Amino acid sequence: YKVTVEYGWNGKVMPEKEGYTFTPDSKPYAYITADQMNQNYTPAPITYTISGSVGEEGIVMNGLPGNPISDKAGLYRATVKYGFSGKVTPSREGYSFDPPMRQYDNLLNDMANEDYSATLKKQTISGNIISDRGPVADAFVVADAGGGSVTTDASGRYELIVDYGWKGTVTPTKEGYTFTPANKKYTSVTKDQTNEG
């Protein structure tokens, strides 16, 4: 830059540009009687922080610079440029989020407590237990490893609700009956399992 001033000028020079700070922020001059060379300033872009909790570790915050991942405490933090605009969407297989996304437009300040609630999805394992005499009601169907238990209805139907990714064994029992197969093993339930009779 180059500025021409009158001999003996007094005043202050302040560089300005939207989205930047400068070091120094200004320079004072008193009674200028000679050219002032190398009057330099160092610019630095203004940045802001977006942070909050998603309640779980390993949640990817899509849309923020670098797509940060929540830590062991379920917290995330990202630095964005002055005037940042974009859509932030948390994601992790097997989870749903509330809210599902946040929109930012021309951000001009830090945004703290930008929290999301993460909920592990549920899947069902269902089917009918039928004998050669017809539906088997009141059979007890147990899913180990925290999968719960249910009793078949009058049509012999059962439905278990398990966490996304559940793995374990489902076993039916009823006095006076044997079952084929005796049980069913699941390694990772990531979608509903139907017709599991």
Coordinates of N, CA and C in Angstrom, one line a residue, residues 7-9 40-41 55 63 74-75 83 107 110-111 119 133 146 158 164 172 188:
Y7 N 3.2 17.3 4.2 CA 4.4 17.5 5.1 C 3.9 18.0 6.5
G8 N 4.4 17.3 7.5 CA 3.9 17.6 8.9 C 2.6 17.0 9.3
W9 N 2.2 16.0 8.6 CA 0.9 15.4 8.9 C 1.0 14.6 10.2
N40 N 4.6 -2.0 7.8 CA 3.9 -3.2 7.5 C 3.0 -3.6 8.7
Y41 N 1.9 -4.4 8.3 CA 1.0 -5.0 9.2 C 0.9 -6.5 8.9
G55 N -23.4 -36.7 23.0 CA -23.7 -37.7 23.9 C -23.0 -39.1 23.7
G63 N -19.8 -31.8 7.6 CA -20.1 -30.4 7.2 C -19.2 -29.4 7.9
G74 N -18.2 -37.6 24.4 CA -19.3 -37.2 23.5 C -19.3 -35.8 23.0
L75 N -18.1 -35.1 23.2 CA -18.0 -33.7 22.9 C -17.3 -33.5 21.5
G83 N -17.7 -15.7 8.8 CA -18.7 -15.8 7.8 C -19.1 -17.2 7.3
L107 N -21.7 -16.9 9.7 CA -21.4 -17.0 11.2 C -20.5 -15.9 11.5
D110 N -18.8 -17.1 18.0 CA -18.7 -18.4 18.5 C -20.1 -19.0 18.8
M111 N -20.2 -20.3 18.6 CA -21.5 -21.0 18.8 C -21.2 -22.2 19.8
T119 N -29.5 -41.3 19.6 CA -30.3 -42.5 20.0 C -30.0 -43.7 19.2
R133 N -49.8 -79.2 14.5 CA -51.2 -79.0 15.0 C -51.7 -77.6 14.9
G146 N -29.0 -59.4 26.7 CA -29.8 -58.2 26.8 C -30.8 -57.9 25.8
Y158 N -44.2 -64.0 17.4 CA -43.4 -63.3 18.4 C -42.7 -62.2 17.8
Y164 N -29.6 -51.9 17.7 CA -28.9 -52.0 16.5 C -27.5 -52.7 16.7
P172 N -36.4 -70.5 21.8 CA -37.8 -70.7 22.2 C -38.0 -71.9 23.2
S188 N -24.8 -59.8 14.1 CA -24.9 -58.4 14.1 C -26.2 -58.0 13.4

